[in-house]
mmCIF file of C-alpha atoms in Angstrom:
data_model
loop_
_atom_site.group_PDB
_atom_site.id
_atom_site.type_symbol
_atom_site.label_atom_id
_atom_site.label_comp_id
_atom_site.label_asym_id
_atom_site.label_seq_id
_atom_site.Cartn_x
_atom_site.Cartn_y
_atom_site.Cartn_z
ATOM 1 C CA MET A 1118 -75.428 1.045 -116.016
ATOM 2 C CA LYS A 1119 -73.474 4.304 -116.251
ATOM 3 C CA GLU A 1120 -73.186 3.854 -120.038
ATOM 4 C CA MET A 1121 -76.960 3.631 -120.458
ATOM 5 C CA PRO A 1122 -78.680 6.667 -122.019
ATOM 6 C CA GLY A 1123 -80.497 8.731 -119.402
ATOM 7 C CA PHE A 1124 -78.428 7.308 -116.535
ATOM 8 C CA THR A 1125 -78.331 9.499 -113.437
ATOM 9 C CA GLU A 1126 -77.074 9.101 -109.893
ATOM 10 C CA ALA A 1127 -80.720 9.435 -108.790
ATOM 11 C CA ILE A 1128 -81.662 6.350 -110.829
ATOM 12 C CA LEU A 1129 -78.729 4.429 -109.384
ATOM 13 C CA PHE A 1130 -79.791 5.471 -105.872
ATOM 14 C CA GLN A 1131 -83.366 4.341 -106.576
ATOM 15 C CA LYS A 1132 -82.106 0.950 -107.819
ATOM 16 C CA LEU A 1133 -80.041 0.607 -104.641
ATOM 17 C CA LYS A 1134 -83.134 1.242 -102.499
ATOM 18 C CA GLU A 1135 -85.080 -1.383 -104.472
ATOM 19 C CA CYS A 1136 -82.427 -3.986 -103.570
ATOM 20 C CA LEU A 1137 -82.411 -3.307 -99.832
ATOM 21 C CA GLU A 1138 -84.523 -4.670 -96.991
ATOM 22 C CA GLU A 1139 -85.101 -3.225 -93.542
ATOM 23 C CA PRO A 1140 -83.255 -1.957 -91.555
ATOM 24 C CA ALA A 1141 -80.751 -0.983 -94.273
ATOM 25 C CA LEU A 1142 -83.537 0.509 -96.383
ATOM 26 C CA SER A 1143 -84.530 2.920 -93.615
ATOM 27 C CA LEU A 1144 -80.909 3.849 -93.057
ATOM 28 C CA VAL A 1145 -80.306 4.911 -96.665
ATOM 29 C CA SER A 1146 -83.725 6.501 -97.109
ATOM 30 C CA VAL A 1147 -82.506 9.524 -95.161
ATOM 31 C CA PHE A 1148 -80.300 10.440 -98.121
ATOM 32 C CA ALA A 1149 -82.158 12.658 -100.588
ATOM 33 C CA SER A 1150 -82.614 10.718 -103.836
ATOM 34 C CA ARG A 1151 -82.294 13.903 -105.897
ATOM 35 C CA SER A 1152 -78.916 14.742 -104.376
ATOM 36 C CA PRO A 1153 -76.108 14.136 -106.877
ATOM 37 C CA SER A 1154 -74.063 12.358 -104.229
ATOM 38 C CA ALA A 1155 -76.888 10.346 -102.607
ATOM 39 C CA TYR A 1156 -75.747 7.017 -104.044
ATOM 40 C CA ARG A 1157 -72.107 7.510 -103.010
ATOM 41 C CA GLU A 1158 -73.118 8.728 -99.531
ATOM 42 C CA ALA A 1159 -75.516 5.814 -99.057
ATOM 43 C CA MET A 1160 -72.930 3.255 -100.173
ATOM 44 C CA LYS A 1161 -70.311 4.764 -97.860
ATOM 45 C CA PHE A 1162 -72.778 4.674 -94.968
ATOM 46 C CA LEU A 1163 -73.793 1.071 -95.706
ATOM 47 C CA THR A 1164 -70.170 -0.015 -95.945
ATOM 48 C CA GLU A 1165 -69.322 1.649 -92.637
ATOM 49 C CA SER A 1166 -72.423 0.231 -90.967
ATOM 50 C CA TYR A 1167 -72.390 -3.301 -92.286
ATOM 51 C CA GLU A 1168 -68.722 -4.135 -92.604
ATOM 52 C CA ASP A 1169 -68.423 -3.693 -88.861
ATOM 53 C CA PRO A 1170 -69.658 -6.966 -87.298
ATOM 54 C CA ILE A 1171 -70.700 -5.149 -84.120
ATOM 55 C CA LYS A 1172 -72.924 -2.687 -85.973
ATOM 56 C CA LEU A 1173 -74.259 -5.499 -88.101
ATOM 57 C CA ALA A 1174 -75.075 -7.626 -85.048
ATOM 58 C CA ASN A 1175 -76.785 -4.634 -83.413
ATOM 59 C CA SER A 1176 -78.831 -4.127 -86.549
ATOM 60 C CA TYR A 1177 -80.020 -7.744 -86.512
ATOM 61 C CA LEU A 1178 -80.861 -7.521 -82.808
ATOM 62 C CA LEU A 1179 -82.853 -4.320 -83.354
ATOM 63 C CA LYS A 1180 -84.754 -5.861 -86.219
ATOM 64 C CA ALA A 1181 -85.540 -9.024 -84.261
ATOM 65 C CA THR A 1182 -86.754 -7.145 -81.190
ATOM 66 C CA ASP A 1183 -88.920 -4.580 -82.985
ATOM 67 C CA PRO A 1184 -92.302 -4.811 -81.216
ATOM 68 C CA ASN A 1185 -94.123 -3.177 -84.150
ATOM 69 C CA GLN A 1186 -94.340 -6.432 -86.108
ATOM 70 C CA ASP A 1187 -97.162 -8.903 -86.366
ATOM 71 C CA GLU A 1188 -96.512 -12.381 -84.994
ATOM 72 C CA ALA A 1189 -95.734 -14.022 -88.351
ATOM 73 C CA THR A 1190 -93.335 -11.247 -89.386
ATOM 74 C CA MET A 1191 -91.627 -11.255 -86.005
ATOM 75 C CA THR A 1192 -91.181 -15.031 -86.106
ATOM 76 C CA ASN A 1193 -89.619 -14.818 -89.560
ATOM 77 C CA THR A 1194 -87.451 -11.844 -88.546
ATOM 78 C CA ILE A 1195 -86.190 -13.597 -85.418
ATOM 79 C CA LEU A 1196 -85.336 -16.729 -87.423
ATOM 80 C CA LYS A 1197 -83.407 -14.747 -90.061
ATOM 81 C CA SER A 1198 -81.692 -12.606 -87.437
ATOM 82 C CA SER A 1199 -80.741 -15.660 -85.363
ATOM 83 C CA GLN A 1200 -79.152 -17.290 -88.395
ATOM 84 C CA ALA A 1201 -77.237 -14.113 -89.250
ATOM 85 C CA LEU A 1202 -76.087 -13.663 -85.652
ATOM 86 C CA GLN A 1203 -74.861 -17.259 -85.597
ATOM 87 C CA VAL A 1204 -72.675 -16.428 -88.605
ATOM 88 C CA LEU A 1205 -71.393 -13.259 -86.887
ATOM 89 C CA LYS A 1206 -70.650 -15.082 -83.619
ATOM 90 C CA GLY A 1207 -67.100 -15.931 -84.681
ATOM 91 C CA ASP A 1208 -66.358 -12.318 -85.634
ATOM 92 C CA LEU A 1209 -67.570 -11.084 -82.253
ATOM 93 C CA ILE A 1210 -65.500 -13.702 -80.426
ATOM 94 C CA ASN A 1211 -62.432 -12.739 -82.498
ATOM 95 C CA GLN A 1212 -62.972 -9.167 -81.331
ATOM 96 C CA LYS A 1213 -62.914 -10.514 -77.743
ATOM 97 C CA ILE A 1214 -66.523 -9.541 -77.123
ATOM 98 C CA ASP A 1215 -68.333 -11.495 -74.437
ATOM 99 C CA LEU A 1216 -71.613 -12.498 -76.099
ATOM 100 C CA TYR A 1217 -73.586 -12.362 -72.845
ATOM 101 C CA GLU A 1218 -72.378 -8.835 -72.079
ATOM 102 C CA PHE A 1219 -73.016 -7.807 -75.686
ATOM 103 C CA ALA A 1220 -76.635 -8.994 -75.435
ATOM 104 C CA LEU A 1221 -77.166 -7.213 -72.102
ATOM 105 C CA MET A 1222 -75.690 -3.987 -73.416
ATOM 106 C CA HIS A 1223 -77.916 -4.214 -76.481
ATOM 107 C CA ALA A 1224 -80.973 -4.530 -74.233
ATOM 108 C CA PHE A 1225 -79.890 -1.437 -72.294
ATOM 109 C CA LEU A 1226 -79.111 0.503 -75.473
ATOM 110 C CA GLY A 1227 -82.541 -0.376 -76.834
ATOM 111 C CA ALA A 1228 -84.122 1.539 -73.968
ATOM 112 C CA MET A 1229 -81.935 4.627 -74.417
ATOM 113 C CA SER A 1230 -82.726 7.828 -76.236
ATOM 114 C CA PRO A 1231 -81.071 8.431 -79.612
ATOM 115 C CA LYS A 1232 -78.921 11.107 -77.936
ATOM 116 C CA MET A 1233 -77.583 8.626 -75.383
ATOM 117 C CA LYS A 1234 -76.933 6.014 -78.078
ATOM 118 C CA ALA A 1235 -75.044 8.566 -80.161
ATOM 119 C CA ASP A 1236 -72.979 9.531 -77.118
ATOM 120 C CA TRP A 1237 -72.097 5.856 -76.533
ATOM 121 C CA GLU A 1238 -71.050 5.498 -80.182
ATOM 122 C CA GLY A 1239 -68.946 8.649 -79.806
ATOM 123 C CA HIS A 1240 -67.348 7.240 -76.661
ATOM 124 C CA LYS A 1241 -66.414 4.013 -78.457
ATOM 125 C CA TYR A 1242 -64.957 5.990 -81.363
ATOM 126 C CA LYS A 1243 -62.911 8.155 -78.982
ATOM 127 C CA CYS A 1244 -61.598 5.061 -77.177
ATOM 128 C CA LYS A 1245 -60.358 3.628 -80.468
ATOM 129 C CA GLN A 1246 -58.784 6.953 -81.486
ATOM 130 C CA ASP A 1247 -57.048 7.193 -78.097
ATOM 131 C CA TYR A 1248 -55.725 3.663 -78.612
ATOM 132 C CA LEU A 1249 -54.420 4.533 -82.091
ATOM 133 C CA HIS A 1250 -52.634 7.633 -80.761
ATOM 134 C CA GLU A 1251 -51.075 5.590 -77.969
ATOM 135 C CA LEU A 1252 -50.068 2.904 -80.465
ATOM 136 C CA GLU A 1253 -48.380 5.536 -82.618
ATOM 137 C CA ARG A 1254 -46.433 6.854 -79.612
ATOM 138 C CA ASN A 1255 -45.443 3.321 -78.596
ATOM 139 C CA ASN A 1256 -44.335 2.465 -82.128
ATOM 140 C CA LYS A 1257 -41.932 5.399 -82.027
ATOM 141 C CA SER A 1258 -40.502 4.162 -78.751
ATOM 142 C CA GLU A 1259 -40.632 0.559 -80.024
ATOM 143 C CA GLU A 1260 -42.789 -0.560 -77.103
ATOM 144 C CA TYR A 1261 -45.114 -3.512 -77.710
ATOM 145 C CA MET A 1262 -48.819 -2.891 -77.486
ATOM 146 C CA GLU A 1263 -51.569 -5.481 -77.787
ATOM 147 C CA ALA A 1264 -53.703 -5.174 -80.941
ATOM 148 C CA TRP A 1265 -57.009 -3.314 -80.781
ATOM 149 C CA THR A 1266 -60.114 -5.395 -80.324
ATOM 150 C CA ALA A 1267 -63.632 -4.074 -79.952
ATOM 151 C CA GLY A 1268 -63.844 -6.049 -76.708
ATOM 152 C CA ARG A 1269 -61.705 -3.334 -75.090
ATOM 153 C CA VAL A 1270 -64.770 -1.088 -75.042
ATOM 154 C CA GLU A 1271 -67.727 -3.386 -75.858
ATOM 155 C CA ASN A 1272 -68.016 -4.729 -72.315
ATOM 156 C CA LEU A 1273 -70.108 -4.008 -69.235
ATOM 157 C CA SER A 1274 -67.222 -2.462 -67.305
ATOM 158 C CA SER A 1275 -66.522 0.114 -70.006
ATOM 159 C CA PHE A 1276 -70.257 0.640 -70.540
ATOM 160 C CA SER A 1277 -70.796 1.290 -66.811
ATOM 161 C CA SER A 1278 -67.886 3.738 -66.698
ATOM 162 C CA TRP A 1279 -69.330 5.612 -69.665
ATOM 163 C CA LEU A 1280 -72.790 5.698 -68.016
ATOM 164 C CA LYS A 1281 -71.307 7.232 -64.857
ATOM 165 C CA LEU A 1282 -69.602 9.929 -66.922
ATOM 166 C CA TYR A 1283 -72.774 10.503 -68.926
ATOM 167 C CA LYS A 1284 -74.835 10.846 -65.747
ATOM 168 C CA VAL A 1285 -72.515 13.557 -64.416
ATOM 169 C CA ARG A 1286 -72.965 15.563 -67.631
ATOM 170 C CA ILE A 1287 -76.778 15.564 -67.407
ATOM 171 C CA PRO A 1288 -77.858 19.097 -66.415
ATOM 172 C CA ASN A 1289 -79.590 19.224 -63.036
ATOM 173 C CA SER A 1290 -79.242 15.477 -62.665
ATOM 174 C CA LYS A 1291 -81.124 14.294 -59.622
ATOM 175 C CA ALA A 1292 -80.832 10.643 -60.524
ATOM 176 C CA GLU A 1293 -80.079 8.618 -57.451
ATOM 177 C CA ASP A 1294 -77.651 5.781 -57.393
ATOM 178 C CA SER A 1295 -79.516 2.524 -57.571
ATOM 179 C CA PRO A 1296 -78.381 -0.687 -55.919
#
């Protein structure tokens, strides 16, 4: 396509958008189509979002639980999402993620503000970075360390610990502990 006369990155970006379905379409639509780097940025974002089985599973769960669909669309969406999640099941298990806890956490995350969700994503990223730094130190000292799995942080215990820390950082928090 790049050899075609009149080719531009904007045209390539537009063709990309024509190939996508929701929710990926909404995700890349935030990139300005007139930006010279829109296509590259969108592809990088899609790769980061959809090569990660956890993010991909979350995306399917969000799509399937979107209440702003008519009954026929929702039925079709749930069927497609269920099939995709069945395929991803093995990847999640390989990452030592408890499927029940994953589903519960997704339900909780669905009720959270975008700010809280972003903070949770940041927490998970920091946990992995901390692990990588510790692994580097242990490699120098030749100590064995178990391989990283997403299950180290994608679990209710880690999620609850993060929520407690998040709650403390809320200005003027008057939230009471619930049972």
